[in-house]
Coordinates of C-alpha atoms in Angstrom, one line a residue:
Chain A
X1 CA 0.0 0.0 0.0
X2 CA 1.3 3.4 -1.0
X3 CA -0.2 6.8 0.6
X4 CA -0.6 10.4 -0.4
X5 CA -0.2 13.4 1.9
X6 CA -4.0 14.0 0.9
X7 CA -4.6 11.1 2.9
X8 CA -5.4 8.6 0.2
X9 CA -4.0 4.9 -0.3
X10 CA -3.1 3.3 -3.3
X11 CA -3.0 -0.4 -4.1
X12 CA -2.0 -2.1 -7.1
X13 CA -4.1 -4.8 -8.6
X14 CA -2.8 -6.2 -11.5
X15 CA -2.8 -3.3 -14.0
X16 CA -4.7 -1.6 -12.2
X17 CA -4.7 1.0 -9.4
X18 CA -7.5 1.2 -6.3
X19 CA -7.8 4.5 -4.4
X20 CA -9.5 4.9 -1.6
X21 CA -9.1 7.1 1.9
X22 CA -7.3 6.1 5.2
X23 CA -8.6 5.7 9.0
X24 CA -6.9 8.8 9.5
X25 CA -9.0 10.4 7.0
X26 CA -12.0 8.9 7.9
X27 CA -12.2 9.5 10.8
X28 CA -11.5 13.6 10.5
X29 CA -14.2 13.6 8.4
X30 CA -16.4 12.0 10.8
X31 CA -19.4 9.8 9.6
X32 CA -19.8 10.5 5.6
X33 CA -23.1 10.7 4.5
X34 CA -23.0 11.5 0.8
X35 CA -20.4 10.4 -1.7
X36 CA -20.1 11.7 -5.7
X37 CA -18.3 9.5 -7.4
X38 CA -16.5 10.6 -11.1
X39 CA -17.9 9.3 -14.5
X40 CA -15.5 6.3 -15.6
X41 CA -13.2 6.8 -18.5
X42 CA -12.7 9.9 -17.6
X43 CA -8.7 10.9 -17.9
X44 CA -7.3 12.9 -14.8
X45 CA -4.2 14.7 -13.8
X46 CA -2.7 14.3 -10.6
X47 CA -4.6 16.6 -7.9
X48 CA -7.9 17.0 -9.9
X49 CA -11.0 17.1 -7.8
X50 CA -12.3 13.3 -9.0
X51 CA -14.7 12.9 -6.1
X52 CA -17.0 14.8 -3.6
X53 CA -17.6 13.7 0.0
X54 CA -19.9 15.1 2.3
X55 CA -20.0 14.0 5.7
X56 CA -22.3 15.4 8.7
X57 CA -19.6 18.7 9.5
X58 CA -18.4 19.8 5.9
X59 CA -17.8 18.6 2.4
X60 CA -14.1 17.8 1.2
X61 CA -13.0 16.7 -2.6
X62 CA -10.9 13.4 -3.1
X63 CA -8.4 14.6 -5.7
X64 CA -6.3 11.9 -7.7
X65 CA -3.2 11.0 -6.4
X66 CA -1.2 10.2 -9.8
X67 CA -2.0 11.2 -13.5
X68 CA -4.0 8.5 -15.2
X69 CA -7.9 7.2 -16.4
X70 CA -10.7 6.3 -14.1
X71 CA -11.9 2.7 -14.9
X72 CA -14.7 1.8 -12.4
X73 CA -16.0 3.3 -9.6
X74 CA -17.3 1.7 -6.0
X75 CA -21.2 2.9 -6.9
X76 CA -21.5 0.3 -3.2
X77 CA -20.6 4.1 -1.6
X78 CA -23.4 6.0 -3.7
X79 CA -25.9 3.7 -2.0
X80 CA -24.0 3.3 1.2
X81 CA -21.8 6.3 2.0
X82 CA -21.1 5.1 5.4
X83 CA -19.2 2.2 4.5
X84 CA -16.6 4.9 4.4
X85 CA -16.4 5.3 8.2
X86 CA -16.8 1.1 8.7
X87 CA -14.1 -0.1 6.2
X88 CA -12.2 2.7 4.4
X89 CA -9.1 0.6 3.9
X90 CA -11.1 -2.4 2.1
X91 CA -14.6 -2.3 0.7
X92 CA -15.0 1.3 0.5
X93 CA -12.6 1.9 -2.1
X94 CA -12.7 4.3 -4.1
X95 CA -12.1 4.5 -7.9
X96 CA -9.8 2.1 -9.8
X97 CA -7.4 4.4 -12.2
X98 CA -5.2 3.0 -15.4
X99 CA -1.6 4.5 -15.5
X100 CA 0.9 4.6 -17.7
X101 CA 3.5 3.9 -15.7
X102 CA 3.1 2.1 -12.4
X103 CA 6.8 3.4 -11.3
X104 CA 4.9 6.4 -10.3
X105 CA 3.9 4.9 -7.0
X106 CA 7.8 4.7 -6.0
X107 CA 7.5 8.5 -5.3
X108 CA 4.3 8.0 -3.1
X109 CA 4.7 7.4 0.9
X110 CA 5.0 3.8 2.2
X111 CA 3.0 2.8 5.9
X112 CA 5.9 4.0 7.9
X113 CA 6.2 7.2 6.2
X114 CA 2.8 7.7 6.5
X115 CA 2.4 7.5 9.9
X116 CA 4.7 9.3 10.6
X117 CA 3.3 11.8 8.9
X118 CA -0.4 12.1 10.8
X119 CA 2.4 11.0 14.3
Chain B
X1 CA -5.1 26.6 19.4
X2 CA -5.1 30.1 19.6
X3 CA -4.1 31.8 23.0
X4 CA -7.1 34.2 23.2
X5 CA -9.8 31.9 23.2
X6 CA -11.4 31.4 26.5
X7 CA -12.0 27.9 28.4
X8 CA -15.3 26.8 29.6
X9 CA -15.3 25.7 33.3
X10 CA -15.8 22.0 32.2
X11 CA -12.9 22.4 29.3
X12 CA -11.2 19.0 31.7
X13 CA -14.2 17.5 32.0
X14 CA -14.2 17.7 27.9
X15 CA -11.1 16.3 27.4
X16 CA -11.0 13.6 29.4
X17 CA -14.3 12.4 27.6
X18 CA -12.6 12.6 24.7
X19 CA -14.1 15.8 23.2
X20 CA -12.4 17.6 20.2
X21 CA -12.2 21.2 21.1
X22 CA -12.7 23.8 18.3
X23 CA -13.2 27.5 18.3
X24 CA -16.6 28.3 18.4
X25 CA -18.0 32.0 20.0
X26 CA -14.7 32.8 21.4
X27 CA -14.4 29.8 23.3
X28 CA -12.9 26.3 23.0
X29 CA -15.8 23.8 22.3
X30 CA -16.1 20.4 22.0
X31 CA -17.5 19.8 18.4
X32 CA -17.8 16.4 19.2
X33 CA -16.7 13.3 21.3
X34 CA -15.7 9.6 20.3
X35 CA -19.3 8.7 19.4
X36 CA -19.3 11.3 16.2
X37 CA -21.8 13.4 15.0
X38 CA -24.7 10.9 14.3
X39 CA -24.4 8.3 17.1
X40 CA -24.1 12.2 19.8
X41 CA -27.1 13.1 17.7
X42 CA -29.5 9.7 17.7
X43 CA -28.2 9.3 21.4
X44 CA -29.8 12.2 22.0
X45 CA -32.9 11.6 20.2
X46 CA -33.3 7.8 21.8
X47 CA -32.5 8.5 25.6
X48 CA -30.6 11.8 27.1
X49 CA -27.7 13.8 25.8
X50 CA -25.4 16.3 28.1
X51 CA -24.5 19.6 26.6
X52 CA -22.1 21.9 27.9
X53 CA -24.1 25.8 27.0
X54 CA -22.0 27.8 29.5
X55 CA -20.7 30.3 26.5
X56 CA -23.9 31.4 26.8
X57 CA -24.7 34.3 28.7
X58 CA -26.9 34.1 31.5
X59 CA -28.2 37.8 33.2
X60 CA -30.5 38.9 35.6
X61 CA -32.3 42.2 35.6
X62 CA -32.8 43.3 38.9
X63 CA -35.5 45.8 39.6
X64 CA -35.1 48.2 41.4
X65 CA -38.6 49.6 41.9
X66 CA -41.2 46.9 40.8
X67 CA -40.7 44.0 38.5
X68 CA -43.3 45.5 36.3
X69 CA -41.7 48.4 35.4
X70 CA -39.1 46.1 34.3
X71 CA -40.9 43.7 32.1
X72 CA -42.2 47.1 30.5
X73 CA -39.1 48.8 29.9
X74 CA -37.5 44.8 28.8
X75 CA -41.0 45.0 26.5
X76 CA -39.6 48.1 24.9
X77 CA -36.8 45.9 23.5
X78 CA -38.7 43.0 22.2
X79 CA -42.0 42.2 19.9
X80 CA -43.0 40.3 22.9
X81 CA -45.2 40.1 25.8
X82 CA -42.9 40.3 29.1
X83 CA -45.5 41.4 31.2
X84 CA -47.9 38.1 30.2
X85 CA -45.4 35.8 31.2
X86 CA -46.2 34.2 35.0
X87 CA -44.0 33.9 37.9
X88 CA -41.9 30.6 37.0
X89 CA -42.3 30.4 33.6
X90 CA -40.1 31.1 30.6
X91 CA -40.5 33.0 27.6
X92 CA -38.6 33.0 23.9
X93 CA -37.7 36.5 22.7
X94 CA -35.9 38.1 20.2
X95 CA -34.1 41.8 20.4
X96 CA -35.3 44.0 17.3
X97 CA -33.4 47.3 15.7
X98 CA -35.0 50.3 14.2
X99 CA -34.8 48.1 11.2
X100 CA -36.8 45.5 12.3
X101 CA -33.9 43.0 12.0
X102 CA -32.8 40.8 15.0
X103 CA -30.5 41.3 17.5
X104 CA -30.0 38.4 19.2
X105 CA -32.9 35.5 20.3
X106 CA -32.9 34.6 23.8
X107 CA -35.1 32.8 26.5
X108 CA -36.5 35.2 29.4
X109 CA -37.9 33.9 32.8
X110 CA -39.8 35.4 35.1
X111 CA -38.2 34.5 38.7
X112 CA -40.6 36.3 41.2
X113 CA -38.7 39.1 41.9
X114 CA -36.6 39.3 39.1
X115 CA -35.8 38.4 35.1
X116 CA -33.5 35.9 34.3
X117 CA -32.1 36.3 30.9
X118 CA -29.9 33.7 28.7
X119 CA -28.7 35.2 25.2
X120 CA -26.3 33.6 22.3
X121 CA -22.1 33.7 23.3
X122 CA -21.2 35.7 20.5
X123 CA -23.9 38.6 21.2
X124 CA -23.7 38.4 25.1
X125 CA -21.3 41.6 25.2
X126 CA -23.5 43.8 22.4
X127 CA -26.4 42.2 24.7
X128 CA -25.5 43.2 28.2
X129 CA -24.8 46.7 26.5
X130 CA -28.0 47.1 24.7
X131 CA -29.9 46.0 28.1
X132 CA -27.2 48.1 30.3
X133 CA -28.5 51.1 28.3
X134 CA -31.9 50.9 27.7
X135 CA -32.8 49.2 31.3
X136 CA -30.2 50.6 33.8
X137 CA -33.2 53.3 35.0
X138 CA -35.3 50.6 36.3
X139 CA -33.2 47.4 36.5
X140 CA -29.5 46.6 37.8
X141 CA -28.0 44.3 34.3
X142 CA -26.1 41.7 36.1
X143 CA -24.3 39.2 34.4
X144 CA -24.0 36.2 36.0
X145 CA -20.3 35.2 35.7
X146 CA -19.9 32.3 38.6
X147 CA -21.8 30.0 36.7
X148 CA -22.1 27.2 34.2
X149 CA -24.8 26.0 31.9
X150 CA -25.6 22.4 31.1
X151 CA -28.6 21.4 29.2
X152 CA -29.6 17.7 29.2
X153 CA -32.0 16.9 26.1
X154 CA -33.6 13.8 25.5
X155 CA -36.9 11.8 26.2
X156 CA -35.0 10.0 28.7
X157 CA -33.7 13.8 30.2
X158 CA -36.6 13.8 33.0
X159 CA -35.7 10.3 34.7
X160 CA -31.7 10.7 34.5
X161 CA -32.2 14.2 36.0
X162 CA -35.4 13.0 38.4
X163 CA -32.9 10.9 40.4
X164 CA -30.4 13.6 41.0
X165 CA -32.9 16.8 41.7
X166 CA -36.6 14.5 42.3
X167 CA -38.4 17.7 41.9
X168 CA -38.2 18.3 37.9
X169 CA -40.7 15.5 37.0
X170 CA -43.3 18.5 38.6
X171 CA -41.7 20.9 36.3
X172 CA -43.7 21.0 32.1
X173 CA -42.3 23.4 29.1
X174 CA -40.8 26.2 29.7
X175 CA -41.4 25.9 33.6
X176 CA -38.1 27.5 35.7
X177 CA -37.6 26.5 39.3
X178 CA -35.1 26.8 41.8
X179 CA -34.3 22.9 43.4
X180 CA -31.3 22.1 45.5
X181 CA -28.4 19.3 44.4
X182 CA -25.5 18.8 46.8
X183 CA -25.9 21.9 48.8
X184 CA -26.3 24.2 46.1
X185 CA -29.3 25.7 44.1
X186 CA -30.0 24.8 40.4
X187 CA -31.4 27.2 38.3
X188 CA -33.7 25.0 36.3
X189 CA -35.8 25.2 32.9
X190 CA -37.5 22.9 31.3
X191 CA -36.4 24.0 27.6
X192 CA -33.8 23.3 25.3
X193 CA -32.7 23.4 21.4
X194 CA -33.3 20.0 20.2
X195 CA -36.6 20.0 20.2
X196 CA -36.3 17.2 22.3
X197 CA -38.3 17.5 26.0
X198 CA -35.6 18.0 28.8
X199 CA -33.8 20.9 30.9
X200 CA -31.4 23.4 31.0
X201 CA -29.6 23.6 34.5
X202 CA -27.5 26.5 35.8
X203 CA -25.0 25.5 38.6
X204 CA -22.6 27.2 40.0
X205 CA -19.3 26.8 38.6
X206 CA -17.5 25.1 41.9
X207 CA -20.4 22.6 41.5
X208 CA -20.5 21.9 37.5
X209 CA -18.0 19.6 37.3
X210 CA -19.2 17.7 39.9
X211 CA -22.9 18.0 38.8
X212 CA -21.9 17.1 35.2
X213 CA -20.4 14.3 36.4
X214 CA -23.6 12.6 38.3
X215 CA -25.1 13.4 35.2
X216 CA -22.6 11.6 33.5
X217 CA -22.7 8.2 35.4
X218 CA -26.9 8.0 34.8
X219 CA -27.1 5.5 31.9
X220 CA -29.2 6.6 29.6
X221 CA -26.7 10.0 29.8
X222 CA -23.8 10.8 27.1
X223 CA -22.0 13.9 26.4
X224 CA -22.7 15.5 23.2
X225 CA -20.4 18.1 20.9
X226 CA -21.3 21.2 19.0
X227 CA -22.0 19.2 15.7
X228 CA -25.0 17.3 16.9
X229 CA -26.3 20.5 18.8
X230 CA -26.6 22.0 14.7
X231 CA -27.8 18.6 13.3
X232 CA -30.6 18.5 16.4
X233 CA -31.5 21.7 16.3
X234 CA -31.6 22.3 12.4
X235 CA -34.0 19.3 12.1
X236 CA -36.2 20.6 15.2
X237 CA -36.3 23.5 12.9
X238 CA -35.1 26.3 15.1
X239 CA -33.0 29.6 13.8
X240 CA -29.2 29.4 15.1
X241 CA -28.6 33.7 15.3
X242 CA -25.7 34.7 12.9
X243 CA -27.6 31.7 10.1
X244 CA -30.8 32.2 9.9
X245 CA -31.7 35.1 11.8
X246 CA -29.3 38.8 12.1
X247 CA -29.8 42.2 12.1
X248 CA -31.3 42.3 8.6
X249 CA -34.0 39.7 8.7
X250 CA -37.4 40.8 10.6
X251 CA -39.0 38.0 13.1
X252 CA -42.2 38.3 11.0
X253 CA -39.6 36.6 7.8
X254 CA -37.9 34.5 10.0
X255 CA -41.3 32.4 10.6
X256 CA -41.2 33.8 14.4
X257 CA -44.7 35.3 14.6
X258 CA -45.5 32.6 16.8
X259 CA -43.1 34.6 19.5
X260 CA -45.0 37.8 19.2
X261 CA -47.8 37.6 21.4
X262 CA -51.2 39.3 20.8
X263 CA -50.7 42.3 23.2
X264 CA -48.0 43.5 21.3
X265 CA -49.5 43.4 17.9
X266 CA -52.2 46.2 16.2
X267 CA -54.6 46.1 18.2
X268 CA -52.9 44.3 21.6
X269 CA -53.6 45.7 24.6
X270 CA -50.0 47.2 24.3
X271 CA -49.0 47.0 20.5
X272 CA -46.2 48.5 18.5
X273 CA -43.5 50.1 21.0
X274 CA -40.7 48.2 20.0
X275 CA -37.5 48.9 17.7
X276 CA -38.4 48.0 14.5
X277 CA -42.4 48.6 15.4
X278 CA -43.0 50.4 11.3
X279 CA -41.9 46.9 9.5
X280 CA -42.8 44.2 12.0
X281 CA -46.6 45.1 11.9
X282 CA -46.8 46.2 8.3
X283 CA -45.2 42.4 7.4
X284 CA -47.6 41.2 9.9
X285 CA -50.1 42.9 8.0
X286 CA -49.5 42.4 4.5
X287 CA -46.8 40.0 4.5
X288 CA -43.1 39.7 4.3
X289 CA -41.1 39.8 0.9
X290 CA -39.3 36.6 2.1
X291 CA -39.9 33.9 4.6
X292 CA -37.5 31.7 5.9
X293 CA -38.9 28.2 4.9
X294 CA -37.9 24.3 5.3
X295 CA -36.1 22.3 2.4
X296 CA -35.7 19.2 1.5
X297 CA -33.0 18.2 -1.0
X298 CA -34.2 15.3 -3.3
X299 CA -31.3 13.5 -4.1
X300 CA -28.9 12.3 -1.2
X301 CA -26.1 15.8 -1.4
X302 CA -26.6 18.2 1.0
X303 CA -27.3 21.7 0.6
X304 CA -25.2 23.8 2.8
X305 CA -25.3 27.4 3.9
X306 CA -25.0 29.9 1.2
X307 CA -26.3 27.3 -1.3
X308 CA -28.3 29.9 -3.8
X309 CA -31.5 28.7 -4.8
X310 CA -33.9 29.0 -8.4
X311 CA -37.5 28.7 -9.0
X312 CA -38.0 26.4 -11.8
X313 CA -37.5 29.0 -14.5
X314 CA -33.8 29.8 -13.2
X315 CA -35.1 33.3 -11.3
X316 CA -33.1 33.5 -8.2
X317 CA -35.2 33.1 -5.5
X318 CA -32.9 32.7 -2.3
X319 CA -30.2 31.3 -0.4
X320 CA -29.7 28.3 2.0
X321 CA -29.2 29.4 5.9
X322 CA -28.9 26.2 7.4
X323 CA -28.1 23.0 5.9
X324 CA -26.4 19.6 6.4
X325 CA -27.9 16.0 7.1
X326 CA -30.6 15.0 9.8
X327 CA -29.6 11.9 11.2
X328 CA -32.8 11.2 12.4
X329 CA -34.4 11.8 9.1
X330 CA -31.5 10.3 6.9
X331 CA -31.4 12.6 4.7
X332 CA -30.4 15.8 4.1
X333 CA -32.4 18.9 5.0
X334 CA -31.7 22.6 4.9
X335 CA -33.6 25.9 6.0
X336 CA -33.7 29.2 3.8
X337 CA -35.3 32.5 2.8
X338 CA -37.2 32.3 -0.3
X339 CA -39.2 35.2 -2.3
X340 CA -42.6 34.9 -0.6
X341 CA -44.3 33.9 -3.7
X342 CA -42.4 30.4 -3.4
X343 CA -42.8 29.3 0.7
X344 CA -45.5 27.1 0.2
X345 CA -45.0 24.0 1.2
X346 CA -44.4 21.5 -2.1
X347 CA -43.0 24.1 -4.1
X348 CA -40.4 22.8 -6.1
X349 CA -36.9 24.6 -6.6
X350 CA -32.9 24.3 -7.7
X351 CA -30.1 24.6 -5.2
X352 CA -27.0 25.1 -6.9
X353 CA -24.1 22.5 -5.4
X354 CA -20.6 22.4 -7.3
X355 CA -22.3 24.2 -10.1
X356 CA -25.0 21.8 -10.9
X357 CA -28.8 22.9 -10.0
X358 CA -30.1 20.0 -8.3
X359 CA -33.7 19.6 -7.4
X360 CA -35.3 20.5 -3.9
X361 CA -39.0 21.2 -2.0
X362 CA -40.1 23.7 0.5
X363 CA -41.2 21.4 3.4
X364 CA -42.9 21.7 6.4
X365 CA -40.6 22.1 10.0
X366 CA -39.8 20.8 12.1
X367 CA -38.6 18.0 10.4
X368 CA -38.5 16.1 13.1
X369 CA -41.4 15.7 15.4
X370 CA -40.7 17.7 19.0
X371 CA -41.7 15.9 22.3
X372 CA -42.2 18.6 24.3
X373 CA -43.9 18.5 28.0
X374 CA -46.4 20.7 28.0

């Protein structure tokens, strides 16, 4: 698992990438209650606003975390945004993005890094 | 943190629960504990939630002739009936400027031989100024600085209280009394702003700790932030001051013609004589230009303040006051002046969110049904 200083996590699966928020994140936000999710296919630089979530306090954007294309979305958090809060590091993924070049990740943060990072 | 913000009396207390403290009103606030926002707010809504008020400003106007020349004079200030209200019961009012707009809302008591006063933090200075000089002939304006407020709101609020101070399962809305806990006296009401039935307790602040505590250890009790006061209070339908009510809009727009009583309107035995008299009755009369009105977002994003709203032909109609998601209604829900031609309930709008116009209705409020003791 890699991690942005936006708080998101990346995980490679196969060719693929799956984005999604950590604990840390999740919990600042507090209990999420509305999630907008980007159109697939649709090609994004890195730091775009790809997805709105709303939670009881305040809304906040997800922006993506590396240059690439949006290839499926979790619609599961459209119908449940609170999955969020339960299981942000497994079911309630994200988006899955297509890149060009997975070496990208090497520049992202690993766990330890991370956490040092929210200490 | 920032050094100048004041700490409430309770600010350990917080803490030790857990609470994240933000600046809120000058002061350092818990926004919310552990639980979060939704399990503080449908605590509250299922048995009995603690809140810590005491940024609120609690007064007492002393006369010093007769009381009556007080509640005339405090008249003078308000669109409301002081002198109606009888000894032990409590009142909502609302300051008014020459404008008609609102100064501050507040809750009034009359104590026997004296009015006890609680306003909104961030006004309680203009407040005890504006009361210091329209008053001080009559009435000594004393703020009352050695004590803390705790309101406990919740349909389980009279049984977790009832076993520390026995005497507040006499007490119905908007009933004050005086009842003894551990030596000391607790200034009581039976009120709140959750729309929820329950009390809010003054105690003096040597005591609150200790009070808040007791509270504390009852079972059906839990501590609630800042965030679930908004989320209760926007779905009970009431105005937070600085959101949906300030100096521009009139109580007569804000929906608050329920809190001007009879006397004080044309033809009351004492009507008119307030700031603001000229606009108040003539929107009375004939109607306001804008009312402050219920929404209810259709799809599942909520409109937040500031959100500008369209009638169905794209004519600006208003803006969002208050708005965010009621737990207890699961979904999201919003309050908001619109023209006056489009308040009626069912009336079908667009509230601009991240540049799309989404679909919304004027609803009824409260949202959520109030359980009052009356």
């Amino acid at each position: 698992m890699k991690y942005t200083k936006d708080h998101e996590w990346l995980r490679v699966d196969g060719d693929l990438v799956v984005v999604g928020i950590t604990e840390h994140a999740a919990t600042a936000l507090g209990d999420v209650v509305f999630v907008e999710l980007p159109e697939v296919e649709t090609v994004v630089a890195e730091g775009d606003e790809v997805c709105v979530i709303e939670s009881v306090k305040a809304a906040s954007d997800i922006l993506a975390p590396v240059d690439g294309e949006i290839v499926e979305v979790n619609e599961k958090l459209t119908e449940n945004p609170g999955l969020v809060n339960e299981d942000p590091l497994g079911t309630a993924w994200f988006f899955k993005m297509k890149l060009d070049d997975l070496s990208v990740l090497d520049d992202l943060m690993d766990e330890d890094e991370y956490n040092e990072l929210i200490g | 943190m920032a050094e100048d913000l004041l700490r409430l009396g309770l600010h350990d207390l917080h803490v030790a629960f857990g609470g994240k403290m933000v600046p809120f009103a000058g002061y350092e606030m818990p926004v919310q504990y552990p639980a979060g926002v939704m399990k503080e707010h449908l605590h509250t809504r299922a048995a009995a939630g603690l809140f810590d008020v005491s940024h609120m400003g609690q007064v007492i106007l002393q006369p010093r002739g007769s009381y009556e020349a007080v509640a005339l004079a405090f008249e003078a200030l308000m669109p409301v009936d002081v002198l109606g209200v009888a000894q032990g019961r409590q009142r909502y009012g609302m300051f008014t400027n020459e404008t008609g707009g609102i100064l501050d809302d507040l809750m009034f008591a009359n104590r026997g031989d004296h009015i006890f006063v609680v306003v909104n933090a961030a006004c309680k200075a203009a407040d005890i100024a504006h009361m210091t000089a329209h008053l001080s002939d009559v009435a000594e304006v004393v703020p009352v600085t050695d004590r803390g407020l705790l309101a406990l709101q919740g349909p389980q609020a009279e049984a977790a209280l009832a076993r520390l101070v026995p005497g507040v399962t006499e007490m119905r809305f908007m009933d004050v009394a005086i009842l003894p806990w551990g030596g000391v006296d607790l200034w009581i009401s039976r009120s709140g702003y959750t729309g929820e039935d329950g009390f809010e307790i003054s105690v003096p602040n040597a005591q609150a700790e200790g009070f808040a505590r007791a509270l504390l250890d009852q079972p059906e009790v839990m501590p609630i932030g800042l965030g679930a006061r908004d989320s209760l209070r926007l779905e009970a339908g009431l105005c937070l001051y600085g959101h949906d009510i300030d100096t521009t809009t009139s109580p007569v727009e804000a929906g608050l013609v329920w809190a001007i009583q009879k006397a004080r309107k044309a033809g009351g035995a004492r009507a008119g004589g307030f700031p603001g008299a000229a606009r108040i009755l003539d929107e009375l009369a004939n109607g306001p230009e804008r009312l402050r009105v219920g929404l209810r977002p259709e799809g599942r994003a909520p409109m937040r303040e500031h959100t500008e709203l369209f009638a169905a032909d794209a004519t600006p109609v208003g803006q969002v006051t208050s708005g965010g998601f009621g737990p207890s209604i699961n979904a999201p829900i919003a309050m908001g002046y619109v023209a006056a031609g489009f308040a009626a309930i069912g009336t079908r709008l667009e509230g601009e969110v991240r540049g799309k116009r989404l679909p919304l209705a004027v609803a009824a409020m409260p949202f959520q049904p109030t359980t009052y003791k009356r």
